[in-house]
CSV table of C-alpha atoms in Angstrom, one decimal:
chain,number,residue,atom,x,y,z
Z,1,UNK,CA,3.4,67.1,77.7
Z,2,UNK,CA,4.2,64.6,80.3
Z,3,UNK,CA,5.3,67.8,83.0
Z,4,UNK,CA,1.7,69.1,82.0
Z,5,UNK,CA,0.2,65.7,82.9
Z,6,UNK,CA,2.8,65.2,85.9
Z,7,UNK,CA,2.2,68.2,87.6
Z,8,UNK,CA,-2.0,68.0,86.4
Z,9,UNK,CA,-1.8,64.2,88.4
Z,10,UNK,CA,-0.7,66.0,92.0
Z,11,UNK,CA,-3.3,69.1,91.6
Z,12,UNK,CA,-5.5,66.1,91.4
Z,13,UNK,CA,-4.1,64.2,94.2
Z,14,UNK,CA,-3.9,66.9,96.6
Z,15,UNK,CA,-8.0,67.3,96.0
Z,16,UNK,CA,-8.5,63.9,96.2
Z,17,UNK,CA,-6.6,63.2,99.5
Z,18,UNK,CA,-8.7,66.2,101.0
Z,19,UNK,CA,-11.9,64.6,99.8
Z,20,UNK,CA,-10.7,61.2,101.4
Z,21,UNK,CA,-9.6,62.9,104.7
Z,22,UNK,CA,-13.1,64.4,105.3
Z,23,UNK,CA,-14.7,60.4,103.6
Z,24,UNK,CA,-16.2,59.1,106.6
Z,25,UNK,CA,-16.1,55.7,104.5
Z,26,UNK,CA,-12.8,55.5,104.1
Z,27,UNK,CA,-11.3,55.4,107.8
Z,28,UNK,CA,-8.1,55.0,108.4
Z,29,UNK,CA,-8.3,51.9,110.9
Z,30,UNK,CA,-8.0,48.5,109.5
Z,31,UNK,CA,-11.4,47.4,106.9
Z,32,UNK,CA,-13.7,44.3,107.5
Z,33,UNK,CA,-11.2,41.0,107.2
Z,34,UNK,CA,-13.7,40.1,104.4
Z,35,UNK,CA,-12.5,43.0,102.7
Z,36,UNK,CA,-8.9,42.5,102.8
Z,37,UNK,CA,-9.5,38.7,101.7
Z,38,UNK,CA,-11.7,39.9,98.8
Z,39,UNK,CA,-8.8,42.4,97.4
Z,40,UNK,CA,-6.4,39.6,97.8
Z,41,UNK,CA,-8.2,37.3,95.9
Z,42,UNK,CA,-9.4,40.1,93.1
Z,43,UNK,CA,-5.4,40.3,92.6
Z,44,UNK,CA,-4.7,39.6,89.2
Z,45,UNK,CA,-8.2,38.6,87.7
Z,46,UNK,CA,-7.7,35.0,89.7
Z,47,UNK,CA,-11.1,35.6,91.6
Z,48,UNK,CA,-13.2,36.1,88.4
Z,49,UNK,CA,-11.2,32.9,86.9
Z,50,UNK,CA,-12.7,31.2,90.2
Z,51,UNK,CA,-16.5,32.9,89.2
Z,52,UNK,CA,-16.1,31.6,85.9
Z,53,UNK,CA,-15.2,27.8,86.9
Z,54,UNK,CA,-18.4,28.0,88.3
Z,55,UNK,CA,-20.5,29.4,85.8
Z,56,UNK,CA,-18.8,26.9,82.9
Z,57,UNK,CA,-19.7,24.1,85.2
Z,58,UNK,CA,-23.4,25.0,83.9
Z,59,UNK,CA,-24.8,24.5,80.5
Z,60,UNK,CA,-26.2,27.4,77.8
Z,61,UNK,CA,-25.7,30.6,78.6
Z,62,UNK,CA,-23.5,30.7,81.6
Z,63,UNK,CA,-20.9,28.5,80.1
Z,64,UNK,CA,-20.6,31.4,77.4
Z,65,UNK,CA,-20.7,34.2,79.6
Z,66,UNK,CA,-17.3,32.5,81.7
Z,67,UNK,CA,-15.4,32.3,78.3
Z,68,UNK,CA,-16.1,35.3,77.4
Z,69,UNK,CA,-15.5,36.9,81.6
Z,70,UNK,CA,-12.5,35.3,81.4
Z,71,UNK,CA,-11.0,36.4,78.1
Z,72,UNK,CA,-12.6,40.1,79.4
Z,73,UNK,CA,-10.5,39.6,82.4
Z,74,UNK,CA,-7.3,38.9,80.7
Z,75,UNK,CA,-7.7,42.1,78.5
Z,76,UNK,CA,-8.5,44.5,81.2
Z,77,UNK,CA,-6.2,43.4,83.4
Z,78,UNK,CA,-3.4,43.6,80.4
Z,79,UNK,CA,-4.7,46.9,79.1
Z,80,UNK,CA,-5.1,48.6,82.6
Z,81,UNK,CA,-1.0,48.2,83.0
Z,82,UNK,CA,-0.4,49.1,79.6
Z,83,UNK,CA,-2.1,52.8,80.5
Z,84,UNK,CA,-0.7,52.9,84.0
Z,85,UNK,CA,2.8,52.5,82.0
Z,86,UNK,CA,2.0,55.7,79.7
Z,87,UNK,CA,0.0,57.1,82.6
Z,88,UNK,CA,1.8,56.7,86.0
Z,89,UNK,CA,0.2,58.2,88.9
Z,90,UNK,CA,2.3,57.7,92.4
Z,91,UNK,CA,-0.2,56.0,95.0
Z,92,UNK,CA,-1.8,57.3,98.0
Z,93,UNK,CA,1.1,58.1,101.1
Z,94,UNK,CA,-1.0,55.5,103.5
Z,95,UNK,CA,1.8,53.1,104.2
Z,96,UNK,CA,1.4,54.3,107.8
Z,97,UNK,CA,-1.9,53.6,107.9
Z,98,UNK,CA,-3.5,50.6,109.0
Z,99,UNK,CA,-6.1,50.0,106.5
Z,100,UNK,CA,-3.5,49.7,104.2
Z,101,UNK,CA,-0.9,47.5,106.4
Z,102,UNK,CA,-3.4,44.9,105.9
Z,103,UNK,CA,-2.4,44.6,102.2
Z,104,UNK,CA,-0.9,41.4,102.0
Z,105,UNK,CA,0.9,42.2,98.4
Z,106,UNK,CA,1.8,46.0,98.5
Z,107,UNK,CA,1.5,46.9,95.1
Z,108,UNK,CA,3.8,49.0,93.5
Z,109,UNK,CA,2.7,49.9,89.9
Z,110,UNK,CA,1.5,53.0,88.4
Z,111,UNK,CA,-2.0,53.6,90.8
Z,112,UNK,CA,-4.1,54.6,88.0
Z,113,UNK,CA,-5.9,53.5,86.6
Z,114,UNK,CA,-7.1,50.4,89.1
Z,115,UNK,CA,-6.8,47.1,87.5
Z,116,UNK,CA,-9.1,45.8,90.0
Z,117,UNK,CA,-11.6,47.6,89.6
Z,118,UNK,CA,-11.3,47.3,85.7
Z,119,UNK,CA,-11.0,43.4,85.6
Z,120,UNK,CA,-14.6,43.6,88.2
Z,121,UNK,CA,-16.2,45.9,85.7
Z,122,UNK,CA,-15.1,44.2,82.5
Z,123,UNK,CA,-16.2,40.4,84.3
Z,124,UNK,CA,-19.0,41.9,85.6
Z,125,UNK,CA,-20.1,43.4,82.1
Z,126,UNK,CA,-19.8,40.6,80.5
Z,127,UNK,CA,-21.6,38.3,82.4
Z,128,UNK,CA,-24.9,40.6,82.7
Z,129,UNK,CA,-25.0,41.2,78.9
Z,130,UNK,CA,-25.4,37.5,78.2
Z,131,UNK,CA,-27.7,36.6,81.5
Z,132,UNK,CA,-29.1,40.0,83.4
Z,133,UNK,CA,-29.6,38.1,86.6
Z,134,UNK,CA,-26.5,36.4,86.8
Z,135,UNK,CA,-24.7,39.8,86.7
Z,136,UNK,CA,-27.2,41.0,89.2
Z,137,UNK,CA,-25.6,38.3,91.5
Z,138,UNK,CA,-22.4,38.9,90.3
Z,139,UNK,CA,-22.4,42.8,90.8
Z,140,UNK,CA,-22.5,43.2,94.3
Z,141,UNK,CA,-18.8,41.2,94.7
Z,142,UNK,CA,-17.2,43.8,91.8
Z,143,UNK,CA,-18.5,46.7,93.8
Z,144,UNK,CA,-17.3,45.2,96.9
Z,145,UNK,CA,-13.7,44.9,95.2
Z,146,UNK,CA,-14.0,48.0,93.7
Z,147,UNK,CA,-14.5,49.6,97.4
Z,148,UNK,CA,-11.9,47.2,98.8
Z,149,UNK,CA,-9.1,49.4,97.1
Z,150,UNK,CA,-10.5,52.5,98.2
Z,151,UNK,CA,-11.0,51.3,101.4
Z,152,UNK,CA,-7.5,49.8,101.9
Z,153,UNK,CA,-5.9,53.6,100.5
Z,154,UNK,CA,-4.2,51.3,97.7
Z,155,UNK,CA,-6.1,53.8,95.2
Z,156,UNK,CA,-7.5,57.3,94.7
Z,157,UNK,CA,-10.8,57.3,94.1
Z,158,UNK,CA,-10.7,58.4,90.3
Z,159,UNK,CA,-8.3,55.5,89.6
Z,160,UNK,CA,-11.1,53.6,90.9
Z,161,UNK,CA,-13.5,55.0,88.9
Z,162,UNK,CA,-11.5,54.8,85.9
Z,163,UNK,CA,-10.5,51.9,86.1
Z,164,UNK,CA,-14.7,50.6,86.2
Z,165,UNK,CA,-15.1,52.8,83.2
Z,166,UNK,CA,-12.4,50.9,81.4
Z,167,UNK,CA,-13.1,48.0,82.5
Z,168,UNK,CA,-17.0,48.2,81.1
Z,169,UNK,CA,-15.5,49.3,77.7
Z,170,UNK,CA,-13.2,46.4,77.5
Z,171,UNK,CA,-16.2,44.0,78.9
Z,172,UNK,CA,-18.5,45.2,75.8
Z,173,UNK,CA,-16.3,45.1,73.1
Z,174,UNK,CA,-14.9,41.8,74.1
Z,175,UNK,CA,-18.2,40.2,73.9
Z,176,UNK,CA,-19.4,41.9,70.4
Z,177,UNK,CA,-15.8,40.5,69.2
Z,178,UNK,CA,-15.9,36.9,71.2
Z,179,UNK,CA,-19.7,35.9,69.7
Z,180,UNK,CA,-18.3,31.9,69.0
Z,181,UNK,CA,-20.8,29.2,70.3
Z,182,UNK,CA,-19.5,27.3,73.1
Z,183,UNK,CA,-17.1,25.0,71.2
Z,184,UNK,CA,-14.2,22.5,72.0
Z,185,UNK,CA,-11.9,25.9,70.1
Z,186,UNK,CA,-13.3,28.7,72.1
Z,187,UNK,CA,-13.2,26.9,75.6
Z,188,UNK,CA,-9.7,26.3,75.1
Z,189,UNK,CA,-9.4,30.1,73.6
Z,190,UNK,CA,-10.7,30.7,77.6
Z,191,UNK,CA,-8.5,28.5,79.2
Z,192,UNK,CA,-5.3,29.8,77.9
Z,193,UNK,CA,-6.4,33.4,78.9
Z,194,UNK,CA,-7.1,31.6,82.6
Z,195,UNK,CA,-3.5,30.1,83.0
Z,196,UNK,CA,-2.3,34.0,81.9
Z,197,UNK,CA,-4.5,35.4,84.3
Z,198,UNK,CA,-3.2,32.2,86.8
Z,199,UNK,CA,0.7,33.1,85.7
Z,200,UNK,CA,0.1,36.7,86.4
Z,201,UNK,CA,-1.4,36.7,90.2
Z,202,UNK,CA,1.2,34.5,91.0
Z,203,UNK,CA,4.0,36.3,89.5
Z,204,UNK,CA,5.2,34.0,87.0
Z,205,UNK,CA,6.5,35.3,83.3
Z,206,UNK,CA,3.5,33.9,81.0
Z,207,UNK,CA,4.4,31.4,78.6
Z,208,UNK,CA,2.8,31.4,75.1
């Protein structure tokens, strides 16, 4: 089974690195600097931890839609390793390329599905199912982070894609299962899966 799905991976990867050679979006030359600070701060889910600061700092509804982001964030982030572990996928060859030598952290993992785009979509999810215009604001920054990895060849686009898919899964189930009013218990529920989030992008072993 894993041949089948090995050699099924590079039929797919040979399509997609045609599609991307022909993508007149996705040069080769280096992307926007705001781009290549956006995926670096995406890294790990700490950029949505930053989104949610903000949005607790507010009363009501945005208060739970940042507990509940954050906690989304935390499982889609987890969850999108766990299936690049059973799944691995080798990563675009763009090394030579410099859209992807701007990568600050090159990553190394399993490239589907992306855990970027996952932990966007799952954030992003979240937030508009509790307040419709504040995931209308927060939208256009997941799909910018989304296009960040395509743009920087860190992904194929189908591990992008997936990885959105997942992470909108993950975002709707997470709310139906995290519906706790905005106590003293589930803020601090948040702010343990914020220092895992915290522990992750910086490469630290989380501590329970």
């Amino acid at each position: 089974m894993r041949e089948l799905l090995g050699s099924a991976a590079e039929h797919l990867n040979r399509r997609e690195a045609d599609v991307v050679a022909r993508s007149e979006v996705l040069r080769r030359d280096e992307p926007a600097f705001a781009l290549t600070v956006l995926t670096e701060a995406a890294r790990g889910g700490l950029l949505w931890v930053g989104i949610a600061a903000a949005l607790a700092a507010r009363p009501g509804r945005a208060r739970c839609a940042a507990r509940d982001g954050v906690v989304a964030v935390a499982v889609a982030s987890a969850s999108a390793h766990l299936i690049g572990d059973w799944l691995p996928r080798r990563r675009p060859a763009a090394d030579h390329l410099p859209a992807y030598q701007t990568l600050v952290h090159k990553p190394t993992s399993s490239s589907f599905p992306s855990s970027h785009a996952a932990t966007a979509a799952a954030f992003t999810t979240v937030v508009a199912l509790e307040s419709l215009t504040t995931g209308l604001a927060v939208a256009p920054v997941a799909v910018a982070v989304a296009h960040s990895r395509l743009r920087s060849r860190a992904h194929w686009p189908s591990d992008v894609i997936a990885g959105a898919l997942w992470g909108v899964a993950v975002g709707v189930v997470t709310r139906r299962l995290l519906r706790l009013p905005a106590t003293a218990d589930s803020i601090q529920l948040a702010g343990f899966f914020a220092k895992v989030v915290l522990q992750r992008h910086l490469g630290v072993s989380p501590q329970y």
